Amino acid sequence: MRRFVLLLFIVLQLSLSYGQSRKVVFTTDYGTIKVVLYDFTPKHRDLMLRCIQDSTYHGALFNRIIENFVVQGGEHDIDIARREAADPMAKKPRLSPEFDERAFHKVGALGAGRDDNSEKASFLNQIYFVVGKTVTEEDLRKLEEKKGVKYTYEQRKVYLEKGGQPRLDGDYTVFGEIYEGLDVIMAISRLKTDQQDFPLSPVRFTVSLTE
């Protein structure tokens, strides 16, 4: 019975990572990062596909790097705020969140950045990768009490074995994950930055479709 349960868990994991329909590749100065986009977060998946078609992330920058936390790229918060402040119509386009228990902030997760809007809606042109840190049972227990949630068996197993940023769950949309090239994003996460978390040397990336 235990063997059957273990086999089922492995099958579900493979299905989650590789059974999705769209995959993309991030090409960086430090190597390539291959990512699967989740079909169960379709709005964010399709937004990324449109961004690829529009070359939004062609020669973009990873412009906020925090070791043990995230590597963020695309349009920076400062630039978004400046552009929106100059808009006489005060338009702030956002994409409504898509939360799913299968999409959580494990190491290698791809998420959409946002500001402090009450709807928790995502920016249109900003993404981040979770590089994370060690997570303990006590960490999860405190977060469950604070946020009024209960982590699933799969979430607990992944967080305890591989780490991540569970405190972001339910607040920021995760819509994909790295399936090849995790070492590349980890190397980028260790680059030296200034006091505003900008890397001292530009770190460019381009996103394209892959088979």
PDB file of N, CA, C and O in Angstrom, residues 4 92 98:
ATOM      1  N   PHE A   4       2.324   1.843  -3.327  1.00  0.00           N
ATOM      2  CA  PHE A   4       1.331   2.387  -4.259  1.00  0.00           C
ATOM      3  C   PHE A   4       1.155   3.884  -4.042  1.00  0.00           C
ATOM      4  O   PHE A   4       1.105   4.658  -4.993  1.00  0.00           O
ATOM      5  N   LYS A  92      -4.566  52.065 -13.764  1.00  0.00           N
ATOM      6  CA  LYS A  92      -3.613  51.124 -13.187  1.00  0.00           C
ATOM      7  C   LYS A  92      -4.022  49.711 -13.597  1.00  0.00           C
ATOM      8  O   LYS A  92      -4.634  48.985 -12.824  1.00  0.00           O
ATOM      9  N   GLU A  98      -4.818  34.537  -9.378  1.00  0.00           N
ATOM     10  CA  GLU A  98      -5.252  33.158  -9.578  1.00  0.00           C
ATOM     11  C   GLU A  98      -4.539  32.298  -8.534  1.00  0.00           C
ATOM     12  O   GLU A  98      -3.360  31.969  -8.698  1.00  0.00           O
TER      13      GLU A  98
END
